[in-house]
Amino acid sequence: MTNAVTYELLHRDKKTGARRGVIHTPHGDIQTPVFMPVGTQGAVKAMRPEQVADMGAEIILANTYHLYLRPGHEIVKEAGGLHKFMNWDRAILTDSGGFQVFSLGQLRKITEEGVSFQSHIDGSRHMLSPEKAVEIQNALGSDIMMAFDECAPYPADRSYIKDSMERTCRWLERCKAAHKDVERQSLFGIMQGGMYKDLRRESAERIVDMDLPGYSIGGLSVGEPKELMLDILDDCVDLLPEDKPRYLMGVGTPDYLFEGVERGLDMFDCVEPTRIARHGLATTSHGRINIKNAKFERDFTPLDPECDCYTCRNYSRAYIRHMMKSGEMMSAMLISNHNLHFLIHMMAGIREAIEEDRFTEFKKEFYEKYGGFK
Amino acid sequence: MTNAVTYELLHRDKKTGARRGVIHTPHGDIQTPVFMPVGTQGAVKAMRPEQVADMGAEIILANTYHLYLRPGHEIVKEAGGLHKFMNWDRAILTDSGGFQVFSLGQLRKITEEGVSFQSHIDGSRHMLSPEKAVEIQNALGSDIMMAFDECAPYPADRSYIKDSMERTCRWLERCKAAHKDVERQSLFGIMQGGMYKDLRRESAERIVDMDLPGYSIGGLSVGEPKELMLDILDDCVDLLPEDKPRYLMGVGTPDYLFEGVERGLDMFDCVEPTRIARHGLATTSHGRINIKNAKFERDFTPLDPECDCYTCRNYSRAYIRHMMKSGEMMSAMLISNHNLHFLIHMMAGIREAIEEDRFTEFKKEFYEKYGGFK
């Protein structure tokens, strides 16, 4: 029995923990380290899927919580699965819905069985459990399924984090037991443990024991100081097996990607590139710019003079500003395209740098222009 | 001195007034009869320009009023003109702003000089006159410029329409005098006269006397009964010269296009295809559908089973409905693409039918499926 998803390590950077690899999936290979665009509801916002593929994306992420509530996983299944439904034939990773239901605050209640919650759409009552999260993701047919976990808040006291982490480990066992067709879809485990290194270690040991095809680090980037996050990463990335992909959930600004890669992480996702685009914010080699700024009114240069994406080849800051000020969807379409291309292109540069053992130099050059770790 | 825009008649349908021609412009040829997508603010809403070109559009329309107020015609001129600013290298037609300022109601005042009005954006005060409308359109650099006219309301009494029509004729003389570079841009005159046939005739005589490169029929589709509009068209299309393009402004539903073509009109425009798309309405061979309708929840067929557009080749009604219900821009992107493709493809069919002297049969077949004249 072969796992749907396997990892191949191609090269390890000589000076850092950065690693260059390939993830093999039923929907094609993914060159790592990789940034995964997010298509929450079954679409990368303001983008056609082939535009996302054309810029080099080999995997996107979709959200179990959203697709379960609307249109419903059974409808996606009837449509022939999520790949066909959304017209994307490359790899898809689905989260478990855990993060979203825990974010509902007063609208949800945690028990050993799972989480009961009210829909943010219509207030209807639902229950997500390890078994249900697997059932939904089976119906969606993603290549990589995430375990149903609790992404614990920050700050939280040690006893809360310990209980939560242990429950997440028990839930992972139930997810693994519920997931049958491991040749079609691979289930990844999630390390928790908050900001407590010993709990992170315990979590890692327990989930690695389950011998899953991949692992992620959850519960970071939840409001803690950046230095604390990096300190935790310093300590816990190597607790995950070398022969499996390592995924840092919900992280996707350029500086975080560099820091994550440096510590040996392979996969990253974030809604930020498309979300900030809708507010007129573009990521460039020289830092972020707000296209609504009056200084761009007669600026006929591209968003990023060093970028060769569709947007930067064809449109000026003045035009994109006009689109934004005029309420045209075109502004979100153009900036989303640029922001996604920026990260995907940056990751391609990182992969090349790792292959040539010059990741450190590449990072230094990037930070000098970009403005360093923010 | 050669006019920027010239018309070549290729074939006349044997049984109707329908005619097949080509309009030559500095930005390429336009096969007629033609439907022109509208890019009000310098973008066809929810579409990339090459997508509009790929489906066969050879000309788009942009609005002088909107571009004058935002970003300002001087900025568009500095950008290198509207073609470059918006990344569209085929032909562009700009209206004069007349229709928009007259639509402002209490916010505008008409004098012989022109129309003073308040911006719908910030309430600032402005004046549009024949000379100003020409100046703005010269700055935008459109291939076809429209004269500054009054699109009179319906109903309106004869004396109002007569005064308005005569003023529009005087304004046309001023537009013609103000427009210098006729080899770069062509000015079209506009026939007015409301629902009074004798005034239409007088208007036609006066504007045709000015020997302009093209003419349009304005002041129709302003709330009058459809039968009345067709009756007026029956009477007045032939008042326009045969060797110039004839343009029916603001008309763009399938049935109106057929009726207009049948009476000898060559050019049409309408915001409808992209506007209704944003509300979830799709035009199909079998009439209009509302994708929000619950019956499409598990409908995995395309918007229009007979359509081969990008949307219909790749997405189901169920998916587009999900996008619409979820507030994703993708719904407007996909339906706009389909609706525009539908009309452009329909016009291609009409052109072929005219060439083969079977326009009447083609119209009959279309109406049988579509549901006739609505």
XYZ file of C-alpha atoms in Angstrom, chain B:
374
model
C -7.068 64.158 -45.758
C -8.406 60.735 -44.846
C -10.891 60.154 -42.083
C -9.591 57.962 -39.256
C -12.642 55.749 -39.555
C -14.219 54.554 -42.800
C -16.997 52.121 -43.625
C -17.008 49.451 -46.286
C -20.265 47.749 -47.216
C -19.630 44.086 -48.031
C -23.077 42.657 -48.566
C -26.718 43.519 -48.210
C -29.219 40.868 -47.105
C -31.637 40.140 -49.951
C -34.778 40.161 -47.827
C -34.196 42.712 -45.059
C -32.290 45.909 -44.400
C -29.519 43.923 -42.679
C -26.062 44.729 -43.953
C -22.638 43.210 -43.562
C -19.658 45.575 -43.498
C -16.279 46.501 -42.106
C -15.313 49.620 -40.207
C -11.653 50.473 -40.715
C -10.033 52.244 -37.749
C -6.498 53.197 -36.682
C -6.697 50.291 -34.213
C -7.873 47.592 -36.588
C -10.944 46.554 -38.504
C -14.350 45.946 -36.998
C -16.617 43.422 -38.649
C -20.209 44.654 -38.602
C -22.903 44.317 -37.398
C -21.032 44.498 -34.098
C -21.831 44.429 -30.406
C -19.421 46.611 -28.402
C -18.699 45.643 -24.780
C -18.703 48.608 -22.402
C -15.713 49.527 -20.250
C -17.204 52.553 -18.531
C -14.285 53.532 -16.311
C -11.524 52.095 -18.479
C -12.149 48.399 -17.844
C -14.787 45.947 -19.022
C -16.024 44.976 -15.574
C -14.621 41.712 -14.149
C -12.714 40.968 -17.365
C -9.095 41.156 -18.434
C -8.849 42.975 -21.775
C -7.247 40.048 -23.608
C -10.174 37.869 -22.542
C -12.476 40.378 -24.226
C -10.268 40.347 -27.331
C -9.996 36.543 -27.340
C -13.753 36.151 -27.585
C -13.657 38.298 -30.698
C -14.392 41.844 -29.550
C -12.808 44.318 -31.962
C -14.011 47.498 -30.280
C -15.055 48.505 -26.791
C -16.751 51.599 -25.450
C -15.561 53.865 -22.648
C -17.289 56.796 -20.964
C -16.103 60.357 -21.219
C -18.062 61.542 -18.190
C -16.537 58.928 -15.888
C -12.968 59.250 -17.152
C -13.141 63.055 -17.064
C -14.120 63.002 -13.391
C -11.827 60.107 -12.461
C -8.881 59.742 -12.984
C -9.116 62.868 -15.223
C -8.506 62.961 -18.960
C -5.154 64.718 -18.499
C -3.846 61.727 -16.538
C -5.044 59.336 -19.225
C -3.327 61.524 -21.802
C -0.086 61.523 -19.799
C -0.321 57.740 -19.589
C -0.162 57.688 -23.384
C -3.883 57.672 -24.078
C -6.692 55.336 -23.102
C -5.561 52.391 -25.239
C -2.243 52.208 -23.427
C -3.643 53.154 -20.012
C -6.133 50.275 -20.035
C -4.023 47.795 -22.037
C -6.388 47.526 -25.021
C -4.860 47.911 -28.471
C -8.005 47.435 -30.535
C -10.513 50.176 -31.346
C -12.211 52.300 -28.695
C -15.370 54.376 -28.976
C -16.006 57.056 -26.364
C -19.369 58.595 -25.734
C -19.542 62.341 -25.175
C -20.651 62.434 -21.578
C -23.960 63.930 -22.701
C -26.064 60.964 -21.697
C -24.536 60.836 -18.206
C -24.844 64.543 -17.408
C -28.439 64.611 -18.611
C -29.136 61.644 -16.348
C -28.046 63.687 -13.327
C -31.497 65.295 -13.082
C -31.498 68.043 -10.449
C -27.713 68.092 -10.405
C -27.399 69.653 -13.879
C -28.454 72.786 -15.786
C -28.659 73.131 -19.579
C -27.776 76.340 -21.408
C -26.842 77.076 -25.005
C -23.204 76.965 -23.890
C -23.453 73.424 -22.507
C -24.382 71.628 -19.306
C -23.190 72.612 -15.856
C -23.403 69.777 -13.377
C -22.253 68.417 -10.053
C -20.064 65.331 -9.892
C -21.843 62.204 -8.624
C -18.566 61.343 -6.853
C -17.843 64.412 -4.735
C -20.417 67.066 -5.664
C -17.779 69.284 -7.305
C -19.041 71.623 -10.048
C -18.169 71.121 -13.712
C -19.204 72.247 -17.182
C -19.468 70.018 -20.219
C -19.830 71.731 -23.588
C -19.302 70.573 -27.166
C -15.753 71.953 -27.042
C -15.010 70.381 -23.669
C -16.388 66.989 -24.720
C -14.137 67.094 -27.779
C -11.129 68.181 -25.715
C -11.641 65.282 -23.297
C -12.108 62.728 -26.068
C -9.043 64.100 -27.874
C -7.071 63.502 -24.673
C -8.447 59.983 -24.314
C -7.517 59.259 -27.921
C -10.480 57.046 -28.809
C -10.864 56.020 -32.444
C -14.509 57.051 -32.548
C -15.690 60.124 -30.640
C -19.347 60.894 -30.129
C -20.853 64.357 -30.464
C -22.075 66.145 -27.353
C -25.850 65.843 -27.519
C -28.919 65.891 -25.380
C -30.548 62.499 -24.982
C -34.040 63.864 -24.352
C -36.371 62.092 -21.916
C -39.506 60.123 -22.724
C -42.219 61.240 -22.658
C -41.513 64.858 -23.642
C -43.667 67.298 -25.570
C -42.928 68.284 -29.114
C -41.676 71.791 -28.356
C -39.146 70.464 -25.835
C -37.890 67.829 -28.272
C -37.711 70.349 -31.116
C -35.675 72.840 -29.084
C -33.439 70.075 -27.774
C -32.876 68.546 -31.215
C -32.010 71.924 -32.718
C -29.594 72.682 -29.904
C -27.992 69.263 -30.418
C -27.521 70.170 -34.106
C -25.867 73.470 -33.167
C -23.704 71.624 -30.649
C -22.663 69.171 -33.359
C -21.410 72.059 -35.498
C -19.349 73.249 -32.543
C -18.023 69.705 -31.934
C -16.976 69.450 -35.557
C -15.270 72.840 -35.440
C -13.436 71.930 -32.222
C -12.152 68.591 -33.472
C -8.959 69.107 -35.473
C -7.155 65.814 -36.022
C -9.696 63.933 -38.130
C -7.039 61.535 -39.380
C -6.454 60.253 -35.843
C -10.020 60.195 -34.465
C -13.412 60.289 -36.121
C -16.371 62.267 -34.788
C -19.811 60.686 -35.168
C -23.003 62.753 -35.211
C -26.130 61.766 -33.287
C -29.689 61.921 -34.582
C -32.275 63.027 -32.027
C -35.919 64.038 -32.333
C -37.591 61.884 -29.711
C -40.617 59.958 -30.921
C -41.540 62.616 -33.510
C -40.765 61.303 -36.964
C -40.684 64.691 -38.651
C -38.177 65.928 -36.077
C -36.087 62.774 -36.587
C -36.114 63.553 -40.309
C -35.083 67.153 -39.747
C -32.330 66.053 -37.350
C -31.051 63.505 -39.873
C -30.961 66.028 -42.693
C -29.048 68.553 -40.640
C -26.434 66.128 -39.288
C -25.937 64.324 -42.593
C -25.252 67.701 -44.194
C -22.177 67.942 -41.972
C -20.644 64.946 -43.754
C -19.270 63.109 -40.708
C -17.606 59.659 -40.832
C -20.462 57.980 -38.965
C -23.840 58.530 -37.358
C -25.783 57.191 -34.462
C -29.394 57.163 -33.445
C -29.792 58.532 -29.946
C -32.762 59.110 -27.695
C -34.241 55.638 -28.077
C -34.511 52.891 -25.456
C -35.274 55.641 -22.931
C -38.455 54.128 -21.533
C -40.743 54.174 -24.565
C -42.742 51.050 -25.535
C -40.672 48.653 -27.615
C -43.130 48.792 -30.496
C -42.764 52.563 -30.634
C -39.007 52.270 -30.727
C -39.163 49.797 -33.604
C -41.628 52.037 -35.424
C -39.235 54.971 -35.125
C -36.349 52.805 -36.303
C -38.411 51.586 -39.281
C -38.707 55.171 -40.311
C -35.353 56.683 -39.597
C -32.477 54.258 -40.197
C -32.597 54.896 -43.924
C -32.317 58.624 -43.343
C -28.667 57.965 -42.547
C -26.165 57.590 -45.389
C -25.442 54.116 -46.720
C -21.711 54.634 -46.908
C -21.272 55.404 -43.199
C -21.602 53.199 -40.107
C -24.922 53.466 -38.268
C -24.897 53.063 -34.510
C -27.836 52.455 -32.179
C -26.751 53.703 -28.765
C -27.326 51.839 -25.516
C -29.035 48.816 -27.003
C -27.763 45.347 -26.333
C -30.257 42.597 -25.508
C -30.373 39.758 -28.054
C -33.828 40.627 -29.396
C -33.041 44.332 -29.818
C -29.842 43.456 -31.630
C -31.749 41.292 -34.114
C -34.373 43.998 -34.644
C -31.716 46.675 -35.075
C -29.661 44.644 -37.526
C -32.783 43.820 -39.519
C -33.379 47.556 -39.971
C -29.864 48.255 -41.203
C -27.955 49.231 -38.084
C -24.290 48.281 -37.706
C -23.169 49.087 -34.174
C -24.640 48.471 -30.730
C -23.454 48.797 -27.148
C -24.888 48.050 -23.743
C -23.682 47.616 -20.167
C -26.246 44.900 -19.660
C -24.150 41.742 -20.204
C -21.707 42.615 -17.409
C -24.233 44.406 -15.196
C -26.704 41.527 -15.036
C -23.764 39.135 -14.543
C -22.997 40.793 -11.225
C -26.559 40.014 -10.171
C -26.249 36.374 -11.210
C -28.173 36.623 -14.484
C -26.949 34.763 -17.536
C -28.180 35.095 -21.110
C -28.567 31.722 -22.813
C -29.884 30.299 -26.082
C -33.046 29.458 -24.189
C -33.505 32.817 -22.488
C -32.219 34.347 -19.301
C -31.512 32.314 -16.163
C -30.954 33.472 -12.591
C -28.109 31.388 -11.219
C -29.161 32.079 -7.620
C -32.257 29.959 -8.218
C -32.318 26.900 -5.910
C -32.983 24.584 -8.836
C -29.375 25.025 -9.958
C -27.922 23.787 -6.667
C -27.058 20.362 -8.098
C -27.108 21.287 -11.764
C -23.735 20.205 -13.090
C -24.402 21.344 -16.658
C -22.940 24.571 -18.081
C -24.775 27.928 -18.078
C -25.720 27.328 -21.701
C -25.324 23.772 -23.053
C -24.902 25.173 -26.577
C -22.132 27.592 -25.647
C -18.412 26.908 -26.017
C -17.086 29.890 -24.049
C -14.441 29.558 -21.341
C -17.112 29.577 -18.632
C -19.308 26.942 -20.247
C -16.360 24.706 -21.094
C -15.051 24.647 -17.535
C -17.720 25.376 -14.928
C -21.143 24.097 -13.935
C -24.209 26.044 -12.929
C -23.801 24.502 -9.465
C -20.290 25.948 -9.152
C -21.240 29.387 -10.440
C -24.249 29.421 -8.121
C -21.946 28.519 -5.218
C -19.599 31.360 -6.185
C -22.522 33.788 -6.388
C -24.022 32.711 -3.060
C -20.581 32.894 -1.435
C -19.937 36.448 -2.595
C -16.943 35.443 -4.714
C -15.954 37.809 -7.559
C -15.513 34.645 -9.581
C -19.269 34.559 -10.225
C -19.211 37.981 -11.906
C -16.014 37.037 -13.742
C -17.507 33.819 -15.117
C -20.993 35.102 -15.966
C -19.651 38.338 -17.511
C -17.410 36.225 -19.691
C -20.324 34.080 -20.789
C -22.766 36.952 -21.362
C -20.291 38.912 -23.476
C -19.278 35.809 -25.403
C -22.925 35.014 -26.012
C -23.639 38.361 -27.704
C -20.355 38.473 -29.620
C -20.834 34.907 -30.831
C -24.460 35.693 -31.721
C -23.330 38.695 -33.792
C -20.806 36.483 -35.588
C -23.681 34.171 -36.452
C -25.738 37.122 -37.652
C -22.879 38.314 -39.886
C -22.550 34.880 -41.427
C -26.295 34.670 -41.965
C -26.348 38.054 -43.731
C -23.513 36.968 -46.018
C -25.567 33.939 -46.974
C -28.863 35.843 -47.327
C -30.515 33.859 -44.573
C -30.800 36.499 -41.851
C -34.572 36.027 -41.608
C -34.237 32.278 -41.115
C -31.431 32.727 -38.603
C -33.522 35.201 -36.620
C -36.507 32.865 -36.657
C -34.420 29.922 -35.397
C -32.887 32.069 -32.691
C -36.223 33.470 -31.513
C -37.793 30.010 -31.388
C -35.290 28.857 -28.806
C -34.756 32.168 -27.075
C -38.443 32.919 -26.645
C -38.955 35.637 -29.230
C -38.973 39.400 -28.937
C -39.388 40.289 -25.281
